[in-house]
Amino acid sequence: MNLSPPKAMISIIFFACLIMLLLYLPTMLASNSPAADYIRCSPLQNNCISKQSPLGYLKLHITPDDLPYDKPISVVVSSDNPSIQQLTLQFKGRDMEMGLLPLTLSTSQPGTYSGTTGLSYCTLGDKMVWLAELTVVTPQSNYRLIFELNNEV
């Protein structure tokens, strides 16, 4: 088969792209997108606990537990998983986008991560249901835990 120079160049480019796709396809398919786990809890009852099997025991403690918008919010996460490399927390409104920035929690001692943040003012006041979205980075994967913080009993 005798190809003209432009057709030969197109064929070479096509086969090069095909080879690149075959080489990088496994990497693209094994993306590190976080798996999600949804936990309903109440900071007032101190029951924000996840026992997701790959992560083990993980507890979220928030102070003050009534989630005021006009005071600093202290967050402590306790875990029995030694392979956690990083924890990032972001508060979001369940029914209203609040656009808050993520907070990377620092390690104070093995298995304990903490940080301080604040909540945006919300016209719903104490009726607002907040989501604490926790991203957990481990060598194996990233995990996303969403704690629905509802203090109404």
C-alpha angles and dihedrals in degrees: 000000000000114000126193115241095258092049091046090052091050090049092050092049091047093051092045090053091047092052091048090050092051092048096048100034095089090052092049093048093049093059117165096237113154122254112228131230120183119209125182112207147146122237087204090061092041091228102129096130132145123196096181106164101234092048101036120206116358125170128191116205119187127191126226088032095203089068101229116194094215099057135061114269116220116207126194123181120194122195139171092209111105093189095070108120101178141004123201124186130197127178114216134175112251094214100020131047108238100174099220124173122247120254120215108217118224126224113245095173134347110299095010124099125178145174144154127240140148140234126240118248110266127193089217089066114187091356090071114111110214128202118213104205111198120191113199119197119201130163089255100049148319119268130198120208119187115199113196103212108207118162096182110109 
